[in-house]
Backbone as JSON, one array per atom type, in Angstrom:
{
  "sequence": "MDGITQNMDKSLESLKHNFAKVRTGRANANVLSDITVDYYGVATPITQVAAVKAPEAHLLVVEPWDKALVNAIVKAISASDLGITPNSDGMVVRLPFPAPTEERRRELVKECRELAEQAKISIRNIRRDCNNKLERDEDLSEDDVRREQAKVQKHTDDYVARVDEMLRAKEAEVMEI",
  "N": [[99.3, 115.3, 105.65], [96.75, 115.23, 106.09], [97.32, 117.7, 108.16], [97.64, 119.93, 106.94], [94.88, 120.22, 105.16], [93.21, 120.68, 107.22], [93.8, 123.15, 108.56], [93.74, 124.84, 106.15], [91.53, 124.31, 105.61], [90.51, 125.94, 107.81], [90.61, 128.49, 107.12], [89.35, 128.84, 104.58], [87.01, 128.9, 106.04], [87.11, 130.79, 107.76], [87.11, 133.02, 105.6], [85.2, 132.96, 104.75], [82.94, 133.13, 106.88], [83.75, 136.42, 107.1], [83.16, 136.88, 104.69], [80.87, 136.83, 105.11], [80.26, 138.92, 106.94], [80.06, 141.13, 104.98], [78.51, 143.66, 103.94], [75.76, 143.77, 101.65], [73.57, 144.79, 99.4], [71.62, 143.76, 100.24], [69.22, 142.49, 103.1], [70.84, 140.93, 105.97], [71.54, 138.7, 108.46], [74.01, 138.04, 109.66], [75.38, 140.3, 109.82], [75.12, 141.65, 111.79], [76.12, 139.44, 113.62], [79.34, 140.53, 115.05], [78.33, 142.54, 116.94], [77.72, 143.45, 120.18], [75.71, 143.68, 122.83], [75.07, 145.5, 125.91], [74.28, 143.49, 128.57], [72.89, 143.13, 131.64], [75.75, 143.96, 132.45], [76.98, 141.87, 131.18], [78.96, 141.89, 127.98], [76.99, 141.02, 125.27], [76.59, 139.29, 122.18], [74.15, 140.63, 119.96], [72.83, 138.17, 118.78], [72.1, 136.78, 120.7], [70.48, 137.81, 122.46], [68.61, 138.55, 121.17], [65.66, 137.85, 118.79], [66.2, 137.43, 115.54], [64.85, 139.08, 112.39], [64.13, 138.81, 109.02], [62.24, 140.22, 106.53], [61.62, 140.85, 104.72], [63.46, 141.41, 101.56], [65.15, 143.59, 101.77], [65.07, 144.55, 104.28], [66.03, 144.1, 108.29], [64.88, 142.89, 110.92], [64.87, 142.83, 114.78], [64.23, 141.75, 117.45], [64.3, 141.75, 120.59], [64.44, 139.32, 123.08], [63.92, 140.27, 125.66], [62.73, 143.52, 126.32], [63.61, 145.72, 127.7], [66.24, 146.11, 126.56], [65.86, 147.12, 124.08], [66.64, 150.15, 123.62], [69.21, 150.01, 124.23], [70.38, 148.02, 122.32], [69.23, 149.47, 120.15], [71.1, 151.7, 120.09], [73.59, 150.2, 120.33], [73.98, 149.54, 117.8], [73.84, 151.78, 116.53], [76.51, 152.84, 117.15], [78.27, 151.18, 115.81], [80.38, 150.34, 112.97], [78.28, 149.78, 110.54], [76.76, 151.71, 109.41], [73.59, 151.9, 108.84], [71.22, 153.13, 110.04], [69.14, 152.62, 113.14], [66.18, 151.94, 113.35], [63.32, 152.11, 115.85], [60.56, 151.06, 117.85], [60.13, 150.97, 120.34], [59.29, 148.24, 120.91], [60.26, 146.54, 119.03], [63.44, 146.53, 116.63], [64.0, 148.19, 113.79], [65.77, 147.63, 110.64], [66.51, 149.2, 107.99], [68.03, 148.39, 104.86], [69.5, 150.14, 102.51], [69.47, 149.74, 99.2], [73.22, 149.73, 98.06], [75.15, 152.6, 96.53], [76.51, 152.53, 93.17], [79.16, 153.33, 93.26], [79.35, 152.67, 95.95], [79.52, 149.91, 95.57], [81.02, 149.27, 94.4], [83.56, 149.42, 96.24], [82.8, 147.67, 98.36], [83.18, 145.15, 96.78], [85.79, 146.0, 96.3], [87.02, 145.63, 98.88], [86.55, 143.18, 99.52], [88.0, 141.64, 97.98], [90.1, 142.07, 99.12], [89.81, 140.41, 101.7], [89.75, 138.25, 100.31], [92.29, 138.04, 99.1], [93.75, 137.94, 101.77], [93.39, 135.82, 102.59], [94.2, 134.14, 100.69], [96.83, 134.33, 101.26], [97.21, 133.53, 103.74], [97.05, 130.57, 103.41], [99.16, 129.86, 101.75], [101.25, 130.21, 103.8], [100.75, 128.23, 105.42], [101.26, 126.37, 103.75], [104.44, 126.98, 103.19], [104.85, 126.46, 105.22], [104.59, 124.08, 105.95], [106.35, 122.68, 103.57], [108.83, 123.51, 104.69], [108.85, 122.09, 106.94], [109.28, 119.18, 105.91], [111.34, 119.75, 104.4], [113.35, 119.45, 106.37], [113.0, 116.77, 107.65], [114.66, 114.48, 108.43], [114.54, 111.76, 107.73], [113.63, 111.68, 104.84], [114.32, 111.14, 101.34], [116.11, 113.24, 98.79], [114.52, 113.47, 97.06], [111.87, 112.23, 97.41], [111.1, 114.32, 99.29], [110.85, 115.96, 97.22], [108.71, 114.9, 95.91], [106.8, 115.18, 97.77], [106.72, 118.13, 98.3], [105.61, 118.66, 95.87], [103.04, 117.56, 95.79], [101.8, 119.08, 97.94], [101.68, 121.66, 96.65], [100.04, 121.21, 94.98], [97.67, 120.84, 96.25], [97.79, 123.36, 97.72], [97.58, 125.08, 95.55], [94.75, 124.09, 94.94], [93.18, 124.74, 97.04], [93.98, 127.88, 96.94], [91.98, 128.19, 93.82], [89.66, 127.64, 95.21], [89.08, 129.81, 97.27], [89.45, 131.51, 95.13], [86.99, 130.95, 93.58], [84.92, 131.27, 95.7], [85.02, 133.92, 96.04], [84.22, 135.16, 93.1], [81.46, 134.59, 93.48], [81.04, 136.25, 95.82], [81.37, 138.73, 94.63], [79.64, 138.78, 92.7], [77.29, 138.88, 94.16], [77.39, 140.91, 95.55], [77.7, 143.11, 93.48], [74.98, 142.84, 92.07], [71.61, 144.32, 91.52]],
  "CA": [[98.59, 115.88, 104.89], [95.5, 115.91, 107.12], [97.14, 118.96, 109.21], [97.37, 121.28, 105.88], [93.92, 120.5, 105.01], [92.24, 120.95, 108.51], [94.27, 124.17, 108.67], [93.72, 125.63, 104.9], [89.51, 124.23, 105.25], [90.29, 126.79, 108.78], [91.18, 129.73, 106.15], [88.12, 129.22, 103.88], [86.05, 128.69, 107.42], [87.74, 132.78, 107.94], [87.13, 133.98, 104.68], [83.34, 132.35, 104.5], [82.74, 134.33, 108.58], [84.61, 137.22, 107.04], [82.22, 136.83, 103.51], [79.36, 137.03, 105.75], [79.7, 140.33, 107.31], [79.97, 141.89, 104.1], [77.1, 144.62, 103.73], [75.33, 144.13, 100.74], [72.36, 145.45, 99.35], [69.96, 142.49, 101.26], [69.04, 141.91, 104.53], [71.66, 139.5, 106.31], [71.59, 138.58, 110.02], [74.97, 137.94, 109.68], [76.12, 141.57, 109.88], [75.02, 141.78, 113.14], [77.17, 138.76, 114.58], [79.99, 141.1, 115.98], [77.9, 143.88, 117.36], [77.49, 143.1, 121.51], [75.27, 144.61, 123.99], [75.63, 145.29, 127.62], [73.03, 142.72, 129.27], [72.93, 142.84, 132.34], [76.54, 144.07, 133.04], [77.8, 141.2, 130.66], [78.98, 142.02, 126.53], [76.53, 139.74, 124.73], [76.12, 139.54, 120.93], [72.48, 140.85, 119.82], [71.88, 137.4, 117.85], [71.92, 135.96, 121.75], [69.68, 138.34, 123.21], [67.35, 139.21, 120.14], [65.46, 137.41, 117.44], [66.95, 138.9, 114.46], [64.43, 138.26, 111.37], [64.47, 139.34, 107.6], [61.0, 139.8, 106.73], [61.89, 141.34, 103.13], [64.76, 141.23, 101.01], [66.01, 145.09, 102.17], [64.52, 145.3, 106.28], [65.94, 143.35, 109.5], [63.73, 143.22, 112.23], [65.65, 142.87, 115.55], [63.1, 141.43, 118.32], [65.08, 141.1, 122.0], [63.3, 138.63, 124.18], [63.76, 141.08, 127.03], [62.09, 144.39, 126.35], [64.23, 146.53, 128.17], [67.07, 145.84, 125.45], [65.61, 148.22, 122.92], [67.29, 151.26, 123.78], [70.72, 149.47, 124.13], [70.63, 147.3, 121.03], [69.47, 151.14, 119.09], [72.78, 152.58, 120.75], [75.09, 149.6, 120.09], [73.36, 148.91, 115.95], [74.42, 153.3, 115.79], [78.18, 153.26, 117.5], [78.77, 149.81, 114.92], [80.49, 150.87, 111.87], [77.35, 149.22, 109.46], [75.83, 152.58, 108.43], [72.33, 151.75, 109.15], [70.4, 153.96, 110.84], [68.11, 151.92, 113.51], [64.63, 152.5, 113.55], [62.59, 151.8, 117.28], [59.07, 151.61, 117.96], [59.79, 150.58, 122.0], [59.07, 146.73, 120.93], [61.49, 145.98, 118.2], [64.11, 147.19, 116.14], [64.03, 147.83, 112.31], [67.08, 148.11, 110.06], [66.27, 149.06, 106.82], [68.95, 148.19, 103.75], [69.08, 150.89, 100.88], [70.69, 149.38, 97.99], [74.29, 150.49, 97.62], [75.65, 153.16, 95.34], [77.7, 151.7, 92.0], [80.41, 153.52, 94.09], [79.8, 151.72, 97.4], [79.26, 148.48, 95.97], [83.04, 148.79, 93.7], [84.23, 149.55, 97.71], [82.9, 146.62, 99.0], [84.13, 144.61, 95.96], [87.78, 145.64, 96.87], [86.67, 144.71, 100.33], [86.01, 141.67, 98.91], [89.04, 141.28, 97.21], [91.66, 142.2, 100.17], [90.17, 139.24, 102.87], [90.56, 137.13, 99.69], [93.99, 138.08, 99.4], [94.16, 137.67, 103.16], [92.81, 133.83, 102.77], [95.6, 133.13, 99.85], [98.38, 134.54, 102.03], [97.13, 132.82, 105.15], [97.05, 129.24, 102.64], [100.57, 130.03, 101.29], [101.76, 129.88, 104.79], [100.58, 126.85, 105.5], [102.24, 125.64, 102.5], [105.63, 127.02, 103.37], [105.38, 126.05, 107.23], [104.61, 122.42, 105.54], [107.43, 122.68, 102.93], [109.86, 123.69, 105.76], [108.59, 120.84, 108.06], [109.43, 118.35, 105.02], [112.97, 119.64, 104.24], [114.13, 119.37, 107.62], [112.9, 115.75, 108.11], [115.98, 113.1, 108.02], [114.09, 110.6, 107.23], [112.88, 111.81, 103.81], [115.57, 111.63, 100.46], [115.7, 114.72, 97.92], [113.34, 113.26, 95.76], [110.76, 112.09, 98.17], [111.26, 115.53, 99.59], [110.75, 117.03, 96.39], [107.44, 114.82, 95.36], [105.96, 115.73, 98.68], [106.43, 119.3, 97.86], [105.15, 118.69, 94.75], [101.92, 117.23, 96.48], [101.48, 120.0, 99.16], [101.86, 122.86, 95.92], [98.69, 120.89, 94.25], [96.77, 121.05, 97.39], [97.66, 124.68, 97.82], [96.57, 125.39, 94.36], [93.06, 123.79, 94.96], [92.65, 125.42, 97.93], [93.65, 128.96, 96.13], [91.08, 128.27, 93.17], [88.23, 127.6, 96.04], [89.09, 130.99, 97.32], [88.96, 132.75, 93.59], [85.71, 130.92, 93.28], [84.26, 132.11, 96.76], [85.72, 135.58, 95.61], [83.85, 135.46, 92.21], [80.61, 134.5, 93.86], [80.65, 137.27, 96.69], [81.61, 139.51, 93.72], [78.29, 138.99, 91.82], [76.3, 139.08, 95.32], [77.65, 142.65, 95.89], [77.44, 143.55, 92.65], [74.03, 142.43, 91.94], [70.83, 145.09, 92.06]],
  "C": [[97.01, 116.88, 105.56], [95.91, 117.36, 107.72], [97.15, 119.49, 108.19], [95.88, 121.45, 105.69], [93.1, 120.67, 106.19], [92.45, 122.73, 108.43], [93.81, 125.45, 107.11], [92.25, 125.55, 104.98], [89.59, 125.8, 106.57], [90.07, 128.23, 108.16], [90.33, 129.68, 105.56], [87.19, 129.25, 104.95], [85.75, 130.88, 107.54], [87.21, 133.09, 106.88], [85.56, 134.21, 104.33], [82.82, 133.54, 105.47], [82.87, 135.69, 107.63], [83.32, 137.97, 105.73], [80.95, 137.84, 104.17], [79.02, 138.37, 106.35], [79.91, 141.4, 106.14], [78.69, 142.39, 103.56], [76.7, 144.45, 101.89], [74.12, 145.0, 100.48], [70.48, 144.63, 100.15], [70.45, 142.4, 102.32], [69.85, 141.21, 104.74], [71.71, 139.88, 107.76], [72.71, 138.46, 110.7], [76.15, 139.25, 110.59], [75.68, 142.0, 111.89], [75.64, 140.79, 114.53], [78.49, 139.26, 115.5], [79.87, 142.08, 116.8], [77.61, 143.27, 119.03], [76.8, 144.41, 122.26], [75.2, 144.56, 125.31], [73.95, 144.67, 128.57], [73.51, 142.2, 130.09], [74.58, 142.91, 133.31], [77.76, 142.98, 131.82], [77.64, 141.54, 128.95], [78.34, 140.98, 125.73], [76.05, 140.15, 123.35], [74.68, 139.34, 120.82], [72.05, 139.7, 119.44], [72.06, 136.71, 119.35], [71.04, 136.34, 122.6], [68.08, 138.52, 122.41], [67.06, 137.93, 119.21], [65.58, 138.08, 116.21], [65.87, 137.81, 112.97], [64.47, 139.12, 110.37], [63.34, 138.73, 106.75], [60.81, 139.46, 105.19], [63.32, 141.36, 103.05], [65.77, 142.55, 101.93], [65.61, 145.2, 103.72], [65.07, 143.92, 107.24], [65.24, 143.73, 110.28], [64.44, 142.32, 113.96], [64.42, 143.03, 116.58], [63.57, 140.89, 119.51], [63.9, 140.57, 122.4], [63.07, 139.7, 125.81], [63.93, 142.98, 126.54], [62.94, 145.54, 126.23], [65.52, 147.09, 127.44], [67.07, 147.06, 124.65], [66.66, 149.06, 122.28], [68.94, 150.87, 123.47], [71.06, 148.84, 122.62], [70.67, 148.71, 120.16], [70.9, 151.27, 119.19], [74.13, 151.68, 119.87], [74.91, 149.98, 118.35], [74.28, 150.63, 115.8], [75.95, 153.21, 116.08], [78.45, 151.92, 116.4], [79.3, 151.04, 113.66], [79.6, 150.29, 110.52], [76.86, 150.4, 108.84], [74.84, 152.53, 107.78], [71.75, 152.46, 109.98], [68.99, 152.98, 111.5], [66.82, 152.55, 113.38], [63.81, 152.09, 114.87], [61.33, 151.89, 117.2], [58.76, 151.39, 119.65], [59.84, 148.73, 121.38], [60.14, 146.13, 120.0], [62.33, 147.06, 117.72], [64.09, 147.17, 114.33], [65.02, 148.4, 111.77], [66.89, 148.05, 108.78], [67.55, 149.01, 105.96], [68.9, 148.56, 102.75], [70.14, 149.97, 100.39], [71.75, 150.68, 98.26], [74.66, 151.18, 96.31], [76.59, 151.84, 94.72], [78.73, 152.05, 92.61], [81.01, 152.82, 94.88], [79.75, 150.45, 96.66], [80.71, 148.39, 94.91], [83.88, 148.9, 94.99], [83.84, 148.16, 98.37], [83.23, 145.49, 97.99], [85.79, 144.36, 96.23], [87.88, 145.27, 98.14], [86.96, 143.55, 100.15], [87.3, 140.91, 98.59], [90.22, 140.7, 98.21], [91.0, 141.44, 100.98], [90.36, 138.22, 101.37], [91.83, 136.44, 99.91], [94.45, 137.58, 100.65], [94.55, 136.28, 103.26], [93.95, 133.66, 101.58], [96.82, 133.41, 100.76], [98.59, 133.57, 102.67], [97.46, 131.27, 104.24], [98.41, 129.04, 102.22], [101.63, 130.19, 102.78], [102.23, 129.05, 105.39], [101.59, 126.01, 104.4], [103.75, 126.07, 102.69], [106.01, 126.71, 104.58], [105.3, 124.29, 106.7], [105.84, 122.09, 104.92], [108.86, 122.45, 104.15], [110.06, 122.71, 106.48], [109.06, 119.68, 107.13], [110.97, 118.66, 104.83], [113.79, 119.71, 105.18], [113.71, 117.44, 108.39], [114.08, 115.03, 107.19], [115.18, 111.84, 107.43], [113.85, 110.43, 105.49], [114.4, 112.03, 102.59], [114.81, 112.87, 99.79], [114.59, 114.46, 97.32], [112.13, 113.11, 96.29], [110.23, 113.96, 98.64], [110.39, 116.77, 98.49], [109.11, 116.44, 95.72], [106.5, 115.32, 96.65], [105.35, 116.82, 98.92], [105.18, 119.36, 97.01], [103.42, 118.46, 95.16], [101.26, 118.42, 97.21], [101.36, 121.31, 97.49], [100.4, 122.21, 95.44], [97.57, 120.77, 95.4], [96.79, 122.69, 97.45], [97.06, 125.5, 96.26], [95.28, 125.03, 94.02], [92.62, 124.98, 95.89], [92.42, 127.23, 97.4], [92.66, 129.17, 95.14], [89.74, 128.13, 94.03], [87.79, 129.21, 96.36], [88.7, 131.78, 96.23], [87.35, 132.28, 93.76], [84.71, 131.4, 94.46], [84.19, 133.71, 96.43], [84.38, 135.77, 94.24], [82.19, 135.73, 92.55], [80.01, 135.92, 94.84], [80.61, 138.66, 95.87], [80.36, 139.78, 92.68], [77.69, 139.24, 92.82], [76.5, 140.58, 95.13], [77.41, 143.22, 94.73], [75.86, 143.66, 91.74], [73.08, 143.85, 92.6], [70.06, 144.97, 92.56]]
}
């Protein structure tokens, strides 16, 4: 049962990471976590070469430790699929986060639902693998296999409920104006 719990926890962590990257109307430094900049020939995440601050709810400020990186950071953010136009004064990069339109918020909710469904599929695949393993176990009787499968199903239901709970919270965050 511990192996199942670990694998299902990984699915929840992955979902949490994916939800953090979904852009809401609020400034969130996690949207920059997957964007890399060329730092002396090495592709390095922006969060490792600059301080990322959110002084206001709708603004992120990226302050590189090496000022020569400002233009590279602007190019990397512009080339990404964030949909944000960076502003630079040569020292820092400002990222204004406009409040998304109603239509865009609905698209984001749809995207969140797809991410949640992927997490549920992952959890169900873990359940299937465990059930197959139980069925192949020669030491267990049929009744024992059924009892263990019932426990696995209960565990799966708990994790699917957690995914639904995370989805509800993210939907509320996205739809908030």
